Tab-separated table of C-alpha atoms in Angstrom:
chain	number	residue	atom	x	y	z
D	1	MET	CA	14.320	9.352	3.785
D	2	ARG	CA	13.014	11.924	6.295
D	3	VAL	CA	9.509	10.809	7.223
D	4	VAL	CA	6.452	12.287	8.921
D	5	ALA	CA	4.412	9.565	10.630
D	6	LEU	CA	0.637	9.851	10.493
D	7	ILE	CA	-0.455	8.458	13.846
D	8	SER	CA	-3.790	7.728	15.461
D	9	GLY	CA	-2.305	6.027	18.506
D	10	GLY	CA	-3.363	2.670	17.091
D	11	LYS	CA	-1.157	-0.387	16.630
D	12	ASP	CA	-0.984	-0.153	12.822
D	13	SER	CA	0.387	3.381	12.565
D	14	CYS	CA	2.948	2.654	15.298
D	15	PHE	CA	4.066	-0.656	13.780
D	16	ASN	CA	4.428	0.900	10.329
D	17	MET	CA	6.552	3.605	11.929
D	18	MET	CA	8.785	0.843	13.354
D	19	HIS	CA	9.181	-0.653	9.868
D	20	CYS	CA	10.114	2.758	8.466
D	21	VAL	CA	12.877	3.068	11.052
D	22	ALA	CA	14.033	-0.523	10.435
D	23	HIS	CA	14.554	0.357	6.765
D	24	GLY	CA	16.750	3.308	7.644
D	25	HIS	CA	14.191	6.105	7.382
D	26	GLU	CA	14.234	8.897	9.965
D	27	ILE	CA	11.002	9.876	11.727
D	28	VAL	CA	11.258	13.666	11.962
D	29	ALA	CA	7.705	14.471	13.078
D	30	LEU	CA	4.371	12.980	14.103
D	31	ALA	CA	1.099	14.117	12.518
D	32	HIS	CA	-2.250	13.568	14.227
D	33	LEU	CA	-5.773	14.409	13.088
D	34	LYS	CA	-7.933	14.721	16.187
D	35	SER	CA	-11.555	15.169	17.108
D	36	SER	CA	-12.140	18.679	18.402
D	37	LEU	CA	-15.332	18.191	20.391
D	38	VAL	CA	-15.938	14.566	21.386
D	39	ASP	CA	-14.035	11.374	22.266
D	40	GLU	CA	-15.484	9.527	19.278
D	41	MET	CA	-16.707	10.846	15.951
D	42	ASP	CA	-17.742	9.128	12.746
D	43	SER	CA	-14.869	9.220	10.275
D	44	TYR	CA	-14.019	7.083	7.272
D	45	MET	CA	-10.357	8.098	7.551
D	46	TYR	CA	-9.311	8.641	11.139
D	47	GLN	CA	-9.408	6.928	14.535
D	48	THR	CA	-10.540	9.489	17.074
D	49	VAL	CA	-11.040	7.431	20.250
D	50	GLY	CA	-8.187	8.162	22.641
D	51	HIS	CA	-7.067	11.308	20.854
D	52	ASN	CA	-6.057	12.885	24.185
D	53	VAL	CA	-3.602	10.015	24.822
D	54	VAL	CA	-1.797	10.783	21.554
D	55	GLU	CA	-0.755	14.133	23.014
D	56	LEU	CA	1.780	12.174	25.117
D	57	TYR	CA	3.456	10.651	22.054
D	58	SER	CA	5.862	13.507	21.430
D	59	GLU	CA	7.514	13.126	24.833
D	60	ALA	CA	7.248	9.325	24.711
D	61	LEU	CA	9.133	9.187	21.400
D	62	GLY	CA	11.203	12.347	21.607
D	63	VAL	CA	9.775	13.524	18.273
D	64	PRO	CA	7.739	16.714	17.661
D	65	LEU	CA	3.977	16.265	17.332
D	66	PHE	CA	1.793	18.371	15.034
D	67	GLN	CA	-1.982	18.190	15.433
D	68	GLN	CA	-5.010	19.508	13.633
D	69	SER	CA	-8.698	19.177	14.328
D	70	ILE	CA	-10.889	17.302	11.864
D	71	LEU	CA	-13.205	19.905	10.387
D	72	GLY	CA	-14.391	18.147	7.235
D	73	SER	CA	-16.468	15.039	6.619
D	74	ALA	CA	-16.452	12.177	4.116
D	75	VAL	CA	-17.826	14.202	1.203
D	76	CYS	CA	-16.135	12.171	-1.551
D	77	GLN	CA	-16.731	8.484	-0.845
D	78	SER	CA	-15.844	7.084	-4.279
D	79	SER	CA	-12.904	4.760	-4.878
D	80	ILE	CA	-10.999	7.589	-6.599
D	81	TYR	CA	-10.658	10.688	-4.434
D	82	LYS	CA	-11.652	14.013	-5.959
D	83	ILE	CA	-10.553	17.108	-4.086
D	84	ASP	CA	-13.324	18.809	-2.120
D	85	LYS	CA	-12.513	21.567	0.353
D	86	HIS	CA	-15.153	20.239	2.749
D	87	ASP	CA	-13.771	16.688	2.789
D	88	GLU	CA	-11.893	15.411	5.861
D	89	VAL	CA	-8.996	14.408	3.592
D	90	GLU	CA	-8.241	18.110	3.143
D	91	ASP	CA	-7.581	18.349	6.883
D	92	MET	CA	-4.727	15.878	6.350
D	93	TYR	CA	-3.459	17.930	3.433
D	94	GLN	CA	-3.499	21.109	5.512
D	95	LEU	CA	-1.665	19.403	8.383
D	96	LEU	CA	1.080	17.858	6.243
D	97	ASN	CA	1.448	21.082	4.279
D	98	MET	CA	1.809	23.028	7.517
D	99	ILE	CA	4.507	20.618	8.731
D	100	GLN	CA	6.600	21.053	5.590
D	101	ASN	CA	6.711	24.770	6.300
D	102	SER	CA	8.524	23.929	9.549
D	103	ILE	CA	10.384	20.677	8.848
D	104	ASP	CA	11.948	19.329	5.674
D	105	TYR	CA	10.684	15.808	4.905
D	106	ASP	CA	10.353	13.397	1.986
D	107	GLY	CA	7.877	10.675	2.977
D	108	VAL	CA	4.719	9.948	4.947
D	109	SER	CA	4.160	6.824	7.046
D	110	SER	CA	0.659	5.411	7.541
D	111	GLY	CA	-0.767	2.146	8.837
D	112	ALA	CA	-3.057	1.107	5.977
D	113	ILE	CA	-3.391	-2.689	5.728
D	114	LEU	CA	-6.366	-3.494	3.497
D	115	SER	CA	-8.273	-0.240	3.091
D	116	ASN	CA	-7.958	1.033	-0.478
D	117	TYR	CA	-10.154	3.935	0.633
D	118	GLN	CA	-7.537	5.171	3.111
D	119	ARG	CA	-4.485	4.291	1.012
D	120	VAL	CA	-5.764	6.116	-2.077
D	121	ARG	CA	-6.447	9.266	-0.062
D	122	VAL	CA	-3.078	9.277	1.672
D	123	GLU	CA	-1.416	8.770	-1.718
D	124	ASN	CA	-3.463	11.616	-3.184
D	125	VAL	CA	-2.260	14.006	-0.492
D	126	CYS	CA	1.336	12.772	-0.803
D	127	SER	CA	1.261	13.236	-4.568
D	128	ARG	CA	0.039	16.812	-4.235
D	129	LEU	CA	2.818	17.566	-1.744
D	130	ASN	CA	5.449	15.634	-3.739
D	131	LYS	CA	6.006	13.155	-0.891
D	132	GLN	CA	6.429	9.359	-0.935
D	133	SER	CA	3.798	7.280	0.853
D	134	LEU	CA	5.187	4.436	3.013
D	135	THR	CA	2.740	1.657	3.951
D	136	PHE	CA	4.840	-1.371	4.862
D	137	LEU	CA	1.818	-3.225	6.284
D	138	TRP	CA	-0.158	-3.050	3.023
D	139	GLN	CA	-1.753	-6.396	2.070
D	140	LYS	CA	0.000	-8.240	4.919
D	141	ASP	CA	-1.732	-11.385	6.155
D	142	GLN	CA	-3.595	-10.251	9.275
D	143	VAL	CA	-2.926	-13.370	11.351
D	144	GLU	CA	0.806	-13.085	10.651
D	145	LEU	CA	0.736	-9.333	11.224
D	146	LEU	CA	-0.918	-9.654	14.632
D	147	GLN	CA	1.714	-12.203	15.652
D	148	ASP	CA	4.490	-9.923	14.359
D	149	MET	CA	3.215	-7.055	16.491
D	150	ILE	CA	3.155	-9.229	19.591
D	151	ASN	CA	6.596	-10.691	18.836
D	152	ASN	CA	8.025	-7.203	18.370
D	153	SER	CA	6.778	-5.830	21.700
D	154	VAL	CA	3.945	-3.603	20.515
D	155	ASN	CA	1.902	-3.122	23.691
D	156	ALA	CA	-1.467	-1.962	22.383
D	157	ILE	CA	-4.774	-2.237	24.222
D	158	ILE	CA	-8.315	-2.526	22.866
D	159	ILE	CA	-10.062	0.841	23.232
D	160	LYS	CA	-13.149	0.301	21.082
D	161	VAL	CA	-15.207	-2.749	20.075
D	162	ALA	CA	-17.952	-2.925	17.457
D	163	ALA	CA	-18.438	-6.525	16.328
D	164	LEU	CA	-20.149	-9.786	17.116
D	165	GLY	CA	-18.032	-11.678	19.627
D	166	LEU	CA	-16.479	-8.592	21.220
D	167	GLU	CA	-17.944	-7.173	24.443
D	168	PRO	CA	-17.113	-3.727	25.869
D	169	LYS	CA	-17.096	-4.681	29.545
D	170	LYS	CA	-15.122	-7.859	28.909
D	171	HIS	CA	-12.564	-6.888	26.280
D	172	LEU	CA	-11.881	-3.154	26.529
D	173	GLY	CA	-8.471	-2.486	28.063
D	174	LYS	CA	-6.976	-5.880	27.193
D	175	ASN	CA	-3.748	-5.984	25.198
D	176	LEU	CA	-3.051	-7.791	21.924
D	177	PHE	CA	-1.396	-10.780	23.599
D	178	GLU	CA	-4.375	-11.247	25.922
D	179	MET	CA	-6.813	-10.930	23.008
D	180	GLN	CA	-4.974	-12.966	20.367
D	181	ASP	CA	-6.568	-16.374	21.023
D	182	HIS	CA	-10.055	-14.878	21.249
D	183	LEU	CA	-9.602	-12.885	18.042
D	184	LEU	CA	-8.492	-16.022	16.198
D	185	LYS	CA	-11.531	-17.909	17.503
D	186	MET	CA	-13.822	-15.085	16.371
D	187	LYS	CA	-12.158	-15.195	12.954
D	188	GLU	CA	-13.165	-18.842	12.593
D	189	ALA	CA	-16.637	-18.337	14.037
D	190	TYR	CA	-17.679	-15.010	12.482
D	191	GLN	CA	-14.983	-14.173	9.867
D	192	LEU	CA	-13.757	-11.358	12.105
D	193	ASN	CA	-10.712	-9.476	10.802
D	194	VAL	CA	-8.104	-10.261	13.446
D	195	CYS	CA	-6.384	-6.889	12.969
D	196	GLY	CA	-9.707	-5.045	13.045
D	197	GLU	CA	-9.598	-4.030	9.383
D	198	GLY	CA	-13.380	-4.229	9.177
D	199	GLY	CA	-13.802	-1.773	12.048
D	200	GLU	CA	-14.305	-4.571	14.571
D	201	TYR	CA	-12.041	-2.919	17.125
D	202	GLU	CA	-9.562	-0.094	17.637
D	203	THR	CA	-6.410	0.066	19.739
D	204	MET	CA	-4.095	2.437	21.565
D	205	THR	CA	-0.348	1.748	21.670
D	206	LEU	CA	1.017	2.397	25.152
D	207	ASP	CA	4.544	1.185	24.488
D	208	CYS	CA	6.783	-0.106	21.706
D	209	PRO	CA	10.570	-0.346	21.220
D	210	LEU	CA	10.692	3.201	19.804
D	211	PHE	CA	9.312	4.733	23.004
D	212	LEU	CA	11.701	6.315	25.527
D	213	LYS	CA	8.801	6.480	27.973
D	214	ARG	CA	5.768	4.192	28.215
D	215	ILE	CA	2.238	5.497	28.639
D	216	VAL	CA	0.460	4.400	31.829
D	217	ILE	CA	-3.315	4.677	32.008
D	218	ASP	CA	-4.559	5.660	35.469
D	219	GLU	CA	-8.291	6.105	34.974
D	220	THR	CA	-10.780	5.245	32.233
D	221	LYS	CA	-14.516	5.123	31.774
D	222	ILE	CA	-16.417	2.719	29.524
D	223	ILE	CA	-18.836	4.513	27.209
D	224	ILE	CA	-21.560	2.357	25.636
D	225	HIS	CA	-22.357	3.837	22.247
D	226	SER	CA	-24.851	1.134	21.218
D	227	ASP	CA	-26.174	-1.539	23.568
D	228	ASP	CA	-26.982	-3.989	20.778
D	229	ALA	CA	-27.734	-7.499	22.053
D	230	PHE	CA	-25.491	-9.156	19.458
D	231	ALA	CA	-22.781	-6.599	18.656
D	232	PRO	CA	-22.634	-3.857	21.307
D	233	VAL	CA	-20.462	-0.846	20.534
D	234	GLY	CA	-18.393	0.668	23.309
D	235	TYR	CA	-15.152	2.541	23.842
D	236	LEU	CA	-12.809	3.746	26.564
D	237	SER	CA	-12.745	7.383	27.578
D	238	PHE	CA	-9.349	8.214	29.083
D	239	LYS	CA	-9.529	10.393	32.187
D	240	LYS	CA	-6.011	10.222	33.630
D	241	MET	CA	-2.694	8.972	32.285
D	242	HIS	CA	1.018	9.624	32.740
D	243	LEU	CA	4.415	8.752	31.257
D	244	GLU	CA	6.846	6.358	32.899
D	245	ASP	CA	10.563	6.464	32.113
D	246	LYS	CA	11.971	3.218	30.650
D	247	GLY	CA	15.563	3.957	31.619
D	248	MET	CA	16.682	4.323	28.004
D	249	ASP	CA	19.388	6.708	26.819
D	250	SER	CA	17.494	9.671	25.398
D	251	ASN	CA	20.337	10.244	22.930
D	252	LEU	CA	19.740	6.866	21.256
D	253	SER	CA	18.463	7.216	17.703
D	254	LEU	CA	15.167	5.566	16.804
D	255	PHE	CA	17.112	3.065	14.699
D	256	SER	CA	19.336	2.133	17.668
D	257	ARG	CA	16.248	1.500	19.797
D	258	LEU	CA	15.185	-1.147	17.266
D	259	LYS	CA	18.530	-2.964	17.031
D	260	SER	CA	17.340	-6.033	18.950
D	261	ILE	CA	13.972	-6.242	17.204
D	262	ASP	CA	13.303	-8.964	14.628
D	263	LEU	CA	11.561	-6.898	11.973
D	264	ILE	CA	11.731	-8.273	8.428
D	265	SER	CA	14.938	-7.318	6.658
D	266	GLN	CA	15.597	-7.150	2.932
D	267	LYS	CA	17.636	-10.339	3.278
D	268	ASP	CA	14.637	-12.036	4.889
D	269	PHE	CA	12.434	-10.713	2.105
D	270	LYS	CA	14.666	-12.254	-0.558
D	271	SER	CA	14.482	-15.630	1.176
D	272	LYS	CA	10.722	-15.358	1.555
D	273	PHE	CA	9.930	-14.848	-2.111
D	274	CYS	CA	12.622	-17.267	-3.303
D	275	LEU	CA	10.825	-19.996	-1.482
D	276	LYS	CA	7.693	-19.326	-3.520
D	277	LYS	CA	6.887	-21.863	-6.223
D	278	LEU	CA	9.003	-21.617	-9.097
D	279	PHE	CA	4.595	13.733	-28.351
D	280	LYS	CA	2.737	16.028	-29.833
D	281	SER	CA	-0.483	16.038	-27.883
D	282	SER	CA	-2.542	17.384	-30.787
D	283	HIS	CA	-1.696	14.377	-32.956
D	284	LYS	CA	-2.486	12.030	-30.105
D	285	ASN	CA	-5.879	13.620	-29.441
D	286	VAL	CA	-6.815	13.626	-33.134
D	287	LEU	CA	-6.251	9.866	-33.363
D	288	LEU	CA	-8.400	9.251	-30.305
D	289	GLN	CA	-11.134	11.683	-31.303
D	290	GLU	CA	-11.373	10.223	-34.808
D	291	ASN	CA	-12.411	6.989	-33.134
D	292	GLY	CA	-14.742	8.591	-30.615
D	293	LEU	CA	-12.252	8.091	-27.772
D	294	SER	CA	-10.367	10.187	-25.215
D	295	LEU	CA	-7.325	9.732	-22.978
D	296	GLN	CA	-9.616	8.352	-20.292
D	297	ASP	CA	-10.378	5.401	-22.585
D	298	VAL	CA	-6.722	4.314	-22.870
D	299	PHE	CA	-6.094	1.272	-20.664
D	300	LEU	CA	-2.694	-0.046	-21.819
D	301	ILE	CA	0.379	1.673	-23.240
D	302	TYR	CA	3.519	0.168	-24.728
D	303	LEU	CA	6.302	2.732	-24.425
D	304	TYR	CA	9.331	2.029	-26.639
D	305	VAL	CA	12.399	4.217	-26.078
D	306	SER	CA	15.527	4.396	-28.207
D	307	ASP	CA	17.733	5.168	-25.190
D	308	MET	CA	16.752	4.195	-21.634
D	309	GLY	CA	19.033	7.000	-20.446
D	310	GLU	CA	16.406	9.444	-21.725
D	311	PHE	CA	13.591	7.703	-19.857
D	312	ALA	CA	13.366	10.280	-17.038
D	313	LYS	CA	12.861	13.132	-19.517
D	314	ILE	CA	10.252	11.186	-21.469
D	315	ASN	CA	8.476	10.180	-18.282
D	316	SER	CA	8.306	13.765	-17.002
D	317	VAL	CA	6.256	14.707	-20.063
D	318	TYR	CA	4.289	11.460	-20.180
D	319	LYS	CA	3.004	11.853	-16.630
D	320	THR	CA	1.344	15.189	-17.408
D	321	PHE	CA	-1.275	13.373	-19.496
D	322	PHE	CA	-2.398	10.877	-16.858
D	323	VAL	CA	-3.370	11.709	-13.266
D	324	SER	CA	-5.964	9.423	-11.698
D	325	GLU	CA	-6.373	5.798	-12.808
D	326	PRO	CA	-3.645	5.930	-15.482
D	327	PRO	CA	-3.291	3.075	-17.992
D	328	ALA	CA	-1.131	0.026	-17.363
D	329	ARG	CA	2.254	0.404	-19.050
D	330	VAL	CA	5.084	-1.678	-20.478
D	331	CYS	CA	8.406	0.070	-21.135
D	332	ILE	CA	11.341	-1.397	-23.072
D	333	GLN	CA	14.232	-0.103	-25.164
D	334	LEU	CA	14.245	-0.919	-28.879
D	335	ASN	CA	16.625	-0.211	-31.722
D	336	MET	CA	15.024	2.639	-33.671
D	337	PRO	CA	16.154	5.223	-36.248
D	338	ASN	CA	18.383	7.970	-34.833
D	339	ASP	CA	15.733	10.664	-35.236
D	340	ILE	CA	13.143	8.800	-33.126
D	341	LEU	CA	13.380	9.203	-29.338
D	342	PHE	CA	10.372	7.057	-28.456
D	343	LYS	CA	7.232	5.437	-29.825
D	344	ILE	CA	3.946	4.624	-28.144
D	345	ASP	CA	1.343	1.982	-28.883
D	346	ALA	CA	-1.894	2.515	-26.993
D	347	LEU	CA	-4.925	0.304	-26.530
D	348	ALA	CA	-8.188	2.124	-25.916
D	349	VAL	CA	-11.856	1.257	-25.883
D	350	SER	CA	-15.026	3.161	-25.149
D	351	LEU	CA	-15.705	2.465	-21.505
D	352	ASN	CA	-19.301	3.654	-21.511
D	353	THR	CA	-20.645	0.118	-21.554
D	354	LEU	CA	-17.690	-1.809	-20.101
D	355	GLU	CA	-16.641	-2.248	-16.502
D	356	LYS	CA	-13.183	-0.862	-15.701
D	357	LYS	CA	-11.160	-1.443	-12.553
D	358	SER	CA	-7.654	-0.158	-11.859
D	359	LEU	CA	-5.053	-0.954	-9.222
D	360	PHE	CA	-2.867	2.117	-8.741
D	361	VAL	CA	-0.588	1.759	-5.690
D	362	GLN	CA	1.993	4.481	-5.071
D	363	SER	CA	2.940	3.500	-1.515
D	364	ILE	CA	6.143	1.666	-0.631
D	365	SER	CA	5.385	-1.630	1.130
D	366	TYR	CA	6.446	-5.276	1.284
D	367	TRP	CA	3.541	-6.296	-0.967
D	368	ALA	CA	4.812	-5.360	-4.446
D	369	PRO	CA	6.756	-2.433	-5.915
D	370	ALA	CA	5.125	0.974	-5.862
D	371	ASN	CA	4.662	2.204	-9.398
D	372	ILE	CA	7.757	4.101	-10.541
D	373	GLY	CA	5.848	6.171	-13.064
D	374	PRO	CA	2.327	7.325	-13.836
D	375	TYR	CA	0.831	3.902	-14.498
D	376	SER	CA	-1.530	1.468	-12.823
D	377	GLN	CA	-0.130	-1.890	-11.778
D	378	ALA	CA	-3.083	-3.466	-13.586
D	379	VAL	CA	-6.253	-2.434	-15.399
D	380	LYS	CA	-9.239	-4.724	-15.788
D	381	VAL	CA	-11.596	-4.029	-18.689
D	382	ASP	CA	-14.628	-6.284	-18.743
D	383	TYR	CA	-13.220	-9.841	-18.617
D	384	ASN	CA	-9.612	-8.962	-19.504
D	385	THR	CA	-6.868	-7.807	-17.125
D	386	TYR	CA	-3.802	-5.998	-18.459
D	387	TYR	CA	-0.745	-5.987	-16.193
D	388	SER	CA	2.057	-3.459	-16.347
D	389	GLY	CA	5.565	-4.681	-17.013
D	390	SER	CA	7.111	-6.117	-13.850
D	391	ILE	CA	10.816	-6.075	-12.981
D	392	GLY	CA	12.713	-7.522	-10.019
D	393	LEU	CA	12.619	-4.643	-7.563
D	394	LEU	CA	12.751	-5.267	-3.817
D	395	PRO	CA	9.552	-3.480	-2.693
D	396	PRO	CA	10.800	-2.003	0.625
D	397	SER	CA	13.820	-0.304	-0.963
D	398	MET	CA	12.671	-0.108	-4.603
D	399	THR	CA	16.117	-1.311	-5.666
D	400	LEU	CA	16.864	-4.053	-8.178
D	401	ILE	CA	17.633	-7.428	-6.655
D	402	SER	CA	21.170	-8.689	-7.169
D	403	GLY	CA	21.764	-12.310	-8.053
D	404	PRO	CA	21.290	-14.839	-10.833
D	405	ILE	CA	18.713	-14.369	-13.578
D	406	GLU	CA	16.508	-17.110	-12.074
D	407	GLN	CA	16.159	-15.137	-8.851
D	408	GLU	CA	15.322	-11.903	-10.660
D	409	ALA	CA	12.839	-13.699	-12.904
D	410	MET	CA	11.108	-15.351	-9.946
D	411	LEU	CA	10.782	-12.100	-8.014
D	412	SER	CA	9.468	-10.071	-10.942
D	413	LEU	CA	6.855	-12.696	-11.827
D	414	TYR	CA	5.958	-13.039	-8.140
D	415	HIS	CA	5.103	-9.319	-8.127
D	416	THR	CA	2.609	-9.880	-10.946
D	417	ASN	CA	1.247	-12.797	-8.935
D	418	GLN	CA	0.690	-10.473	-5.964
D	419	ILE	CA	-1.081	-7.912	-8.130
D	420	ALA	CA	-3.220	-10.601	-9.757
D	421	THR	CA	-4.305	-11.867	-6.348
D	422	ALA	CA	-5.494	-8.364	-5.472
D	423	MET	CA	-7.181	-7.835	-8.862
D	424	GLU	CA	-8.720	-11.148	-9.855
D	425	ASN	CA	-11.216	-13.633	-8.511
D	426	ILE	CA	-8.597	-16.382	-8.303
D	427	ASP	CA	-11.290	-19.035	-7.878
D	428	LYS	CA	-12.301	-18.513	-11.500
D	429	LYS	CA	-10.473	-19.982	-14.460
D	430	HIS	CA	-8.182	-17.642	-16.387
D	431	CYS	CA	-6.141	-17.910	-19.564
D	432	GLY	CA	-4.065	-15.506	-21.603
D	433	ASN	CA	-0.624	-14.442	-22.776
D	434	VAL	CA	2.652	-13.894	-20.957
D	435	MET	CA	5.365	-11.815	-22.612
D	436	CYS	CA	8.869	-12.053	-21.143
D	437	PHE	CA	11.430	-9.434	-22.181
D	438	ILE	CA	15.081	-10.286	-21.492
D	439	THR	CA	18.364	-8.549	-22.281
D	440	ASP	CA	20.404	-11.646	-23.186
D	441	ALA	CA	19.413	-14.631	-25.331
D	442	THR	CA	21.212	-16.967	-22.916
D	443	PHE	CA	18.424	-16.251	-20.382
D	444	ILE	CA	15.729	-17.970	-22.479
D	445	ASP	CA	16.010	-21.385	-20.819
D	446	SER	CA	16.102	-19.861	-17.324
D	447	VAL	CA	12.997	-17.687	-17.682
D	448	THR	CA	11.125	-20.523	-19.387
D	449	ALA	CA	11.931	-22.784	-16.433
D	450	VAL	CA	10.694	-20.129	-13.987
D	451	PHE	CA	7.469	-19.732	-15.963
D	452	ASN	CA	6.854	-23.492	-16.030
D	453	ALA	CA	7.478	-23.783	-12.272
D	454	GLN	CA	4.882	-21.224	-11.154
D	455	ASP	CA	1.134	-21.816	-10.977
D	456	MET	CA	-0.511	-18.370	-10.939
D	457	PHE	CA	-0.286	-18.223	-14.740
D	458	PRO	CA	-0.071	-21.960	-15.564
D	459	ALA	CA	1.582	-22.995	-18.810
D	460	THR	CA	-1.512	-25.040	-19.655
D	461	ASN	CA	-3.587	-21.826	-19.814
D	462	TYR	CA	-1.068	-19.148	-20.799
D	463	LEU	CA	1.044	-18.797	-23.935
D	464	LEU	CA	4.625	-17.696	-23.203
D	465	THR	CA	6.522	-15.498	-25.656
D	466	VAL	CA	10.128	-14.472	-24.969
D	467	ALA	CA	11.749	-11.469	-26.684
D	468	VAL	CA	15.317	-10.187	-26.424
D	469	VAL	CA	15.640	-6.376	-26.179
D	470	PRO	CA	18.663	-4.055	-25.734
D	471	GLN	CA	17.726	-2.657	-22.302
D	472	LEU	CA	14.985	-2.591	-19.656
D	473	PRO	CA	14.077	-0.035	-16.943
D	474	LYS	CA	16.439	0.155	-13.955
D	475	ASN	CA	18.905	-2.044	-15.896
D	476	ALA	CA	16.756	-5.072	-15.140
D	477	GLN	CA	17.570	-8.317	-16.929
D	478	VAL	CA	13.968	-9.495	-17.211
D	479	GLU	CA	10.503	-7.926	-17.413
D	480	TRP	CA	7.184	-9.811	-17.416
D	481	HIS	CA	3.982	-8.585	-19.033
D	482	VAL	CA	0.751	-10.533	-18.589
D	483	ILE	CA	-2.651	-10.218	-20.250
D	484	SER	CA	-5.245	-12.395	-18.541
D	485	HIS	CA	-8.764	-13.332	-19.603
D	486	CYS	CA	-11.465	-14.740	-17.339
D	487	CYS	CA	-12.538	-17.838	-19.246
D	488	GLU	CA	-15.923	-18.046	-17.527
D	489	SER	CA	-18.704	-16.522	-19.581
D	490	LYS	CA	-21.252	-14.006	-18.362
D	491	LYS	CA	-23.769	-16.816	-18.439
D	492	ASP	CA	-21.578	-18.843	-16.061
D	493	ASN	CA	-21.310	-15.899	-13.679
D	494	ASN	CA	-25.029	-15.210	-13.716
D	495	GLU	CA	-25.671	-18.808	-12.848
């Protein structure tokens, strides 16, 4: 995939770019949103400290850099982004749109780790431009991620601090290796996010294995933004800097520069999870309207197709009805009369008085598969959570895992586990139903054994039903579908 890397100069955007290259993607351009007037500006989306250093990245990497000033502000601050021409997100759209007029590309790299706010907005822009979002760091454990960056030679320095336990005059300018022990201590003492995901600190990457030339800082000035006695806020203003040649062959591809780096491979990923514990619209609208409902009230859809080979055509029409926060979805092939291409069962409820929460992740990462259609990975309505069907895709490549049925069953159920961890309060007791679709009756014992071995949806609390069907999406052999109910009452929660 030809990829444009959104960069701020920080460690996360650079490390995600390294993961893109490790997975065979080609970085064809860099995109940077910069502050036009000051070193530091308030932004919910972008890091602006050190924006003048980023101007050296094109020569350091040997990749063209496109920049645009941030003109908008955080107008839409809701969890679901709604387009507003005055919002700072539209500056990103304009920049990426401008780049595609000059360079052909397919995907966008960004360094989102925990921020749904940022991820959702990058995905919104990518969707509008028909690009794939790549966020390999999404939901990574921060302690492990910090260690990975250090192990893989990401030389990033602290350029802004804004948290209890971090001091401008003491910590600004130190690199990740020098700060690691202190950050871990502050995590224990004050619950500090060791990768700075709570805005505790910001970084500037001066060198990494992708760089042909390293950035050398010659002169800085510490700016104290807030001299708070407990959590002072300060940042580095960069006055002079230069590039230093690393003696690398400038003709080396980005991938070749990473050949000695121990980034996670798909083989490693397989081992890691395996070690885990075992249409007519008028008719549609009439039905909804007769019951005082609309498409926005649909939270789960069962899509039955007569021929999985026709799925792409069906999906192209299906996706026109759902844009933001689409329902969860389960798709299987069934034997149906010859004149029926597909059938849909939909669950809907008036959401005026019920709380609804959706998890709709379109970015490719290591966390769990990006949705391969217009559906949410899970939708929570009041005390019930409805999970989309899960198959054994390897998240970084979105390809089906090869191997025995037990391996595919473990991976696909592990994905639902990952989604549940992001959706649910796992400290509360849950119960519910697990449906397992398989394509061969001889798999029944294997998938039952996998279900009994795992503990996210324990057999003591969840009823397992296994059904044999002719075919599943992507020619998968197994698909899991979970409906979970929080067994604690409202009274229990209020107490």
